[in-house]
Coordinates of C-alpha atoms and ligand atoms in Angstrom, one line a residue:
M1 CA 4.0 -43.3 17.9
P2 CA 4.1 -47.1 16.6
V3 CA 7.0 -49.4 18.0
I4 CA 8.1 -52.2 15.9
E5 CA 7.4 -55.6 18.4
G6 CA 10.8 -56.9 19.3
K7 CA 12.8 -53.7 18.2
E8 CA 15.9 -53.5 19.9
I9 CA 18.1 -50.3 19.3
R10 CA 21.7 -49.9 21.0
A11 CA 23.4 -46.6 20.7
S12 CA 27.1 -46.3 21.9
V13 CA 29.2 -42.8 22.3
P14 CA 32.7 -42.5 23.4
A15 CA 34.4 -40.9 26.5
K16 CA 36.0 -37.6 26.0
V17 CA 39.0 -35.8 27.7
I18 CA 39.3 -32.0 27.3
L19 CA 43.2 -31.7 26.5
F20 CA 43.1 -27.5 26.7
G21 CA 40.2 -24.9 28.2
E22 CA 37.9 -26.5 30.5
H23 CA 36.3 -24.0 32.6
F24 CA 36.9 -21.1 30.8
V25 CA 34.8 -22.6 27.7
V26 CA 32.0 -21.9 30.1
Y27 CA 32.9 -18.0 29.7
G28 CA 32.9 -18.4 25.6
K29 CA 37.1 -19.5 25.6
R30 CA 38.6 -21.6 23.5
A31 CA 38.3 -25.2 24.6
L32 CA 39.9 -28.4 22.5
A33 CA 38.4 -31.9 23.3
A34 CA 39.0 -35.3 21.8
A35 CA 37.1 -38.7 22.2
I36 CA 38.9 -41.2 24.0
N37 CA 38.7 -45.3 23.2
R38 CA 36.3 -45.8 26.0
R39 CA 32.9 -46.3 25.2
L40 CA 29.5 -46.2 27.2
A41 CA 26.1 -47.7 25.4
V42 CA 22.4 -47.6 26.1
Q43 CA 20.4 -50.6 24.6
V44 CA 16.5 -49.9 24.3
S45 CA 14.0 -52.8 23.9
S46 CA 9.9 -53.4 24.6
R47 CA 8.9 -54.3 27.8
G48 CA 5.9 -56.1 29.1
K49 CA 4.6 -53.5 30.9
R50 CA 4.1 -49.5 30.8
G51 CA 6.9 -47.3 31.9
Y52 CA 10.4 -47.3 31.7
H53 CA 12.6 -49.8 33.4
I54 CA 16.4 -48.3 33.8
K55 CA 19.8 -50.9 34.4
I56 CA 23.0 -49.5 34.8
E57 CA 25.7 -52.1 34.6
D58 CA 29.6 -52.4 34.1
I59 CA 30.5 -48.7 35.2
P60 CA 34.3 -48.9 36.2
T61 CA 34.6 -48.6 40.2
F62 CA 38.2 -48.4 41.8
G63 CA 37.9 -51.4 43.5
L64 CA 36.7 -52.8 47.1
E65 CA 37.1 -51.7 50.5
L66 CA 36.8 -54.2 53.2
D67 CA 34.9 -52.6 56.6
L68 CA 36.0 -54.7 59.6
E69 CA 34.1 -53.9 62.7
A70 CA 35.4 -55.0 66.0
G71 CA 33.0 -57.9 67.2
N72 CA 30.3 -57.6 64.5
D73 CA 30.9 -60.5 62.0
E74 CA 27.8 -59.0 60.1
K75 CA 29.1 -56.1 59.6
R76 CA 32.7 -57.5 58.5
K77 CA 31.8 -57.3 55.0
V78 CA 33.6 -56.4 51.8
R79 CA 31.6 -53.9 50.2
P80 CA 31.9 -51.6 46.6
Y81 CA 33.3 -48.0 46.9
K82 CA 30.2 -45.5 47.7
D83 CA 30.1 -45.6 43.4
Y84 CA 26.6 -46.3 44.3
G85 CA 25.4 -43.1 45.3
T86 CA 27.1 -41.1 42.0
A87 CA 25.3 -44.2 39.5
V88 CA 21.9 -43.0 41.2
K89 CA 22.7 -39.4 40.0
A90 CA 23.7 -40.3 36.8
L91 CA 20.0 -41.4 36.9
A92 CA 18.9 -38.0 37.0
Y93 CA 20.8 -37.3 33.2
V94 CA 18.6 -40.4 32.2
R95 CA 15.3 -39.4 33.7
S96 CA 15.5 -35.6 32.5
S97 CA 16.5 -37.2 28.8
I98 CA 13.4 -39.0 29.1
E99 CA 11.3 -36.1 30.3
Y100 CA 12.7 -33.8 27.8
L101 CA 12.1 -36.2 25.0
E102 CA 8.4 -36.7 26.6
E103 CA 7.3 -33.3 26.5
R104 CA 9.3 -32.4 23.1
Y105 CA 8.3 -34.9 21.0
G106 CA 5.5 -37.1 22.5
I107 CA 7.2 -40.5 23.2
G108 CA 6.6 -42.9 25.7
N109 CA 3.3 -44.6 25.4
E110 CA 5.2 -47.5 25.3
G111 CA 6.5 -50.0 27.8
V112 CA 10.6 -49.8 27.3
E113 CA 13.7 -51.1 29.0
I114 CA 16.8 -49.4 29.0
E115 CA 20.2 -51.1 29.7
I116 CA 23.3 -49.0 30.0
K117 CA 26.8 -50.6 30.1
S118 CA 29.4 -48.2 30.2
E119 CA 33.6 -48.2 30.0
I120 CA 33.6 -44.5 31.4
P121 CA 34.8 -43.9 35.3
L122 CA 31.6 -41.7 36.6
S123 CA 32.2 -38.4 38.1
A124 CA 35.8 -38.6 36.4
G125 CA 35.9 -35.9 34.2
L126 CA 35.5 -37.8 31.3
G127 CA 32.1 -37.1 29.7
S128 CA 29.8 -39.8 31.5
S129 CA 27.2 -37.5 32.3
A130 CA 27.5 -36.3 28.3
A131 CA 27.7 -39.8 27.0
T132 CA 24.7 -40.9 29.3
C133 CA 22.3 -38.2 27.4
V134 CA 23.5 -38.5 24.1
A135 CA 23.3 -42.1 24.0
T136 CA 19.9 -42.6 25.8
I137 CA 18.4 -39.7 23.5
A138 CA 19.9 -41.1 20.1
A139 CA 18.4 -44.9 21.4
L140 CA 15.1 -43.8 22.6
K141 CA 14.5 -41.3 19.5
E142 CA 15.6 -44.2 17.1
Y143 CA 13.3 -46.7 19.0
F144 CA 10.2 -44.0 18.6
G145 CA 11.2 -43.0 15.2
V146 CA 11.3 -39.6 16.1
K147 CA 12.8 -38.3 12.7
G148 CA 16.2 -35.4 12.8
D149 CA 19.6 -36.0 12.9
V150 CA 23.0 -36.1 14.8
E151 CA 23.0 -32.6 14.9
G152 CA 19.4 -32.8 16.7
I153 CA 20.3 -35.2 18.9
R154 CA 23.2 -33.1 20.3
S155 CA 21.2 -30.3 20.7
D156 CA 18.6 -32.1 22.8
A157 CA 21.3 -33.8 24.9
H158 CA 23.0 -30.1 25.3
N159 CA 19.4 -29.0 26.6
V160 CA 19.2 -32.1 29.0
E161 CA 22.9 -31.2 30.7
K162 CA 21.7 -27.5 31.3
I163 CA 18.6 -28.4 32.8
V164 CA 20.2 -31.0 34.8
Q165 CA 23.4 -28.8 35.5
G166 CA 22.1 -25.9 35.7
A167 CA 24.9 -24.5 32.8
A168 CA 26.8 -26.5 30.7
S169 CA 29.1 -25.5 27.7
P170 CA 28.6 -27.3 24.3
I171 CA 31.6 -29.2 24.6
D172 CA 31.1 -32.6 26.3
T173 CA 27.8 -33.2 24.3
A174 CA 29.4 -32.0 20.8
I175 CA 32.4 -34.8 21.7
S176 CA 29.8 -37.7 22.4
T177 CA 28.0 -36.9 19.2
Y178 CA 30.9 -36.5 17.0
G179 CA 33.7 -38.4 18.4
G180 CA 37.3 -36.9 17.1
Y181 CA 38.6 -33.6 17.6
V182 CA 35.9 -30.7 18.6
L183 CA 37.4 -27.0 19.3
V184 CA 34.5 -25.0 21.0
E185 CA 35.0 -21.4 20.6
R186 CA 32.1 -18.6 21.6
N187 CA 30.1 -21.5 22.3
E188 CA 29.8 -22.3 18.7
V189 CA 31.4 -26.0 17.9
K190 CA 33.9 -26.9 15.1
R191 CA 35.2 -30.2 14.2
L192 CA 38.8 -30.2 13.7
R193 CA 40.6 -33.4 12.0
L194 CA 44.1 -33.7 14.2
D195 CA 46.5 -36.9 14.6
E196 CA 46.2 -39.2 17.4
L197 CA 47.9 -38.8 20.7
N198 CA 48.7 -41.3 23.2
L199 CA 47.6 -40.2 26.6
I200 CA 47.4 -41.8 30.4
V201 CA 44.5 -40.7 32.0
G202 CA 44.6 -41.1 36.0
C203 CA 41.4 -41.1 37.9
V204 CA 41.1 -40.7 41.4
G205 CA 37.7 -42.3 42.3
S206 CA 37.7 -43.6 46.0
I207 CA 35.4 -42.1 47.8
P208 CA 36.4 -42.4 52.0
L209 CA 34.4 -44.3 54.1
S210 CA 34.1 -41.2 56.6
M211 CA 32.4 -39.3 53.5
D212 CA 28.6 -39.2 54.5
S213 CA 26.5 -40.8 51.9
T214 CA 24.4 -37.7 51.2
K215 CA 27.8 -35.9 49.9
A216 CA 28.9 -39.4 48.2
S217 CA 25.6 -39.0 45.9
E218 CA 25.8 -35.4 45.1
L219 CA 29.3 -36.4 43.2
G220 CA 26.9 -37.1 40.5
L221 CA 26.5 -33.6 40.2
K222 CA 30.2 -32.7 41.1
T223 CA 30.6 -30.2 37.5
K224 CA 27.9 -28.4 38.4
T225 CA 29.1 -27.5 42.0
I226 CA 32.3 -26.8 40.6
V227 CA 31.4 -24.7 38.0
E228 CA 29.2 -22.5 40.4
G229 CA 32.3 -22.0 43.1
V230 CA 34.4 -20.4 39.9
K231 CA 31.3 -18.0 39.4
N232 CA 31.9 -17.0 43.1
R233 CA 35.2 -16.7 43.0
R234 CA 35.1 -14.7 39.8
A235 CA 32.4 -12.6 41.0
I236 CA 35.0 -11.4 43.7
F237 CA 38.0 -11.1 41.3
T238 CA 36.6 -10.0 38.2
S239 CA 39.3 -8.6 36.7
I240 CA 42.0 -11.1 37.6
F241 CA 39.7 -14.2 36.3
D242 CA 39.1 -12.2 33.1
S243 CA 43.0 -12.0 32.5
V244 CA 43.3 -15.5 33.4
F245 CA 40.3 -16.6 30.9
D246 CA 42.2 -14.8 28.1
A247 CA 45.8 -16.4 28.6
A248 CA 43.6 -19.8 28.6
D249 CA 42.0 -18.9 25.1
E250 CA 45.5 -17.8 23.6
L251 CA 47.1 -21.3 25.2
T252 CA 44.5 -23.5 23.0
A253 CA 45.2 -21.6 20.3
Q254 CA 49.0 -22.4 20.4
A255 CA 48.0 -26.0 21.7
I256 CA 46.2 -26.8 18.4
K257 CA 49.0 -25.2 16.7
A258 CA 51.5 -27.5 18.5
I259 CA 49.7 -30.5 18.0
E260 CA 49.1 -30.0 14.1
E261 CA 52.8 -29.6 13.9
N262 CA 53.2 -32.5 16.1
D263 CA 55.3 -30.3 18.5
L264 CA 54.7 -32.7 21.8
V265 CA 57.0 -30.7 24.0
N266 CA 55.3 -27.5 23.0
V267 CA 51.7 -29.6 23.5
G268 CA 53.3 -31.0 27.2
A269 CA 54.5 -27.1 28.3
L270 CA 51.1 -25.7 27.5
M271 CA 49.4 -28.4 29.2
N272 CA 51.4 -27.8 32.2
I273 CA 50.2 -24.5 32.3
N274 CA 46.8 -24.8 31.1
H275 CA 47.2 -26.8 34.6
G276 CA 48.8 -24.0 36.7
L277 CA 45.8 -21.8 35.1
L278 CA 43.1 -24.4 36.7
D279 CA 45.1 -24.5 39.6
A280 CA 44.7 -20.6 39.9
I281 CA 40.8 -20.8 39.5
G282 CA 40.4 -23.5 42.6
V283 CA 39.3 -26.5 40.5
V284 CA 42.5 -28.6 42.1
P285 CA 42.2 -30.8 44.8
R286 CA 45.0 -32.1 46.4
R287 CA 45.1 -35.4 45.5
L288 CA 44.7 -34.8 41.5
S289 CA 47.8 -32.2 42.6
E290 CA 49.7 -34.7 43.8
L291 CA 49.1 -36.8 40.7
V292 CA 50.2 -34.2 38.3
K293 CA 52.9 -32.9 39.9
M294 CA 54.1 -36.7 40.5
A295 CA 53.9 -37.2 36.6
Q296 CA 56.0 -34.2 36.0
D297 CA 58.9 -35.1 37.9
L298 CA 58.9 -38.6 36.6
G299 CA 59.4 -37.2 33.1
A300 CA 55.9 -36.7 31.6
L301 CA 55.9 -34.2 28.4
G302 CA 53.0 -32.8 30.1
A303 CA 50.5 -33.3 32.7
K304 CA 47.1 -31.5 33.7
V305 CA 43.5 -31.9 35.5
T306 CA 41.4 -32.5 32.8
G307 CA 37.5 -32.2 32.8
A308 CA 35.8 -30.1 35.8
G309 CA 38.6 -30.8 37.9
G310 CA 37.5 -31.4 41.6
L311 CA 37.0 -30.6 45.4
D312 CA 38.8 -31.8 48.3
E313 CA 35.6 -31.9 50.2
M314 CA 34.7 -34.4 47.6
G315 CA 37.4 -36.9 48.2
G316 CA 39.5 -35.1 45.3
V317 CA 37.3 -36.8 43.0
G318 CA 38.7 -36.6 38.9
S319 CA 41.0 -37.2 36.4
V320 CA 44.3 -36.2 35.2
L321 CA 45.7 -36.3 31.6
V322 CA 49.4 -37.2 31.1
L323 CA 51.0 -36.9 27.7
P324 CA 53.8 -38.9 29.1
G325 CA 57.1 -38.9 26.3
E326 CA 59.4 -41.8 27.1
S327 CA 58.4 -42.4 30.8
G328 CA 55.0 -43.6 30.7
D329 CA 55.7 -47.4 32.0
R330 CA 57.2 -45.6 35.7
I331 CA 54.4 -43.3 35.6
K332 CA 51.4 -45.4 35.4
A333 CA 53.3 -47.5 37.9
A334 CA 53.0 -44.5 40.3
M335 CA 49.9 -43.7 39.8
A336 CA 48.5 -46.7 40.6
I337 CA 50.8 -46.8 44.0
A338 CA 48.8 -43.6 44.4
D339 CA 45.6 -45.8 43.9
A340 CA 44.4 -44.0 40.8
L341 CA 42.8 -46.0 38.1
V342 CA 45.1 -46.0 35.2
M343 CA 44.5 -46.3 31.7
D344 CA 46.4 -45.7 28.4
V345 CA 44.1 -43.4 25.9
K346 CA 44.3 -42.6 22.2
T347 CA 42.2 -39.7 21.1
G348 CA 40.4 -38.9 18.4
G349 CA 37.5 -42.2 18.2
E350 CA 34.3 -43.0 16.7
G351 CA 31.6 -40.8 17.4
L352 CA 27.4 -41.9 18.1
R353 CA 27.0 -45.1 16.8
I354 CA 23.3 -46.3 16.3
E355 CA 23.2 -50.0 15.6
T356 CA 19.4 -52.1 15.0
D357 CA 21.0 -55.4 14.1
F358 CA 23.6 -57.1 16.8
Ligands
MEV401 C1 33.4 -30.5 32.0 O1 33.3 -31.5 31.5 C2 34.0 -29.2 31.4 C3 33.7 -27.7 32.2 O2 34.4 -27.0 31.4 C4 32.1 -27.6 32.4 C5 31.3 -27.6 30.6 O3 32.6 -27.2 29.5 O4 30.4 -27.8 30.5 C6 34.3 -28.0 33.4

């Protein structure tokens, strides 16, 4: 396929929060997600030689750690938390996106430089995997002149997520593509028009030094592990899990109504119930549980785990979502003291944006 010399394409997409129904959506139940005002951008340009060169920059990390080993100056170094292993796994999504496009559309006889810049913390339940797939696929399709629409980009990205993760609902790739709000019901994606919500996200991202690096790097595929865990527990307690799934389905329906009516008290109450259901299916690690309880105690209207949740044996890495009411400042301060990365977010932002002149 012909590529114009010097051509540069940038595709950017939003992060997402799942407001209601994560995990249950994998079983065909309803879930509501929203784009938030944090973005990931993939820039594609030509390279002097054949092949792909991929660079990931600017991923928010969670600070630095100091490793003081007695009597050994060489080892007395400040180094970042082990987010590098996670970044390596994030590349699995880029690589699979490229391989998928090569196979499906025959792209790739050129040298391509791919640069990824992200404001979305990795493995935090904020849609970094889907964002990576959607933006990479959109930028490469545009660069190589592959014909198609955003719907095609969304479905390509969803296919890649399924290849990498084994299983994925369409919710994350839909939000990265469309922005705004998305309801997924029996695997069908519907775009909804709802008012903006002001929320707080707290991410637990520090992986303890004691965790071996193989385990730390597996975090890049954390969603896959957690989704499999739910499947295994459901296989043992099928009827109980199915009742919980049905309750979650009804909960999402009532939550949409509450948002439409601007009834934030009920939105918050439903977030608290949703959190309890996620705990019941085993996806709430201790550190996220503590953040949720703390926010609730400090007067949040509602608080819950968002996205895939987490696992204690993977450092409890993941995120919580808080509808703060009047107590936002207190909640944010307490979360920061508890070592979370704290973000004020607004729901409903812009979806995929492709730029050729910048
Ligand atoms: C992950 O962001 C959301 C899950 O429901 C998985 C999925 O929907 O594919 C846990």
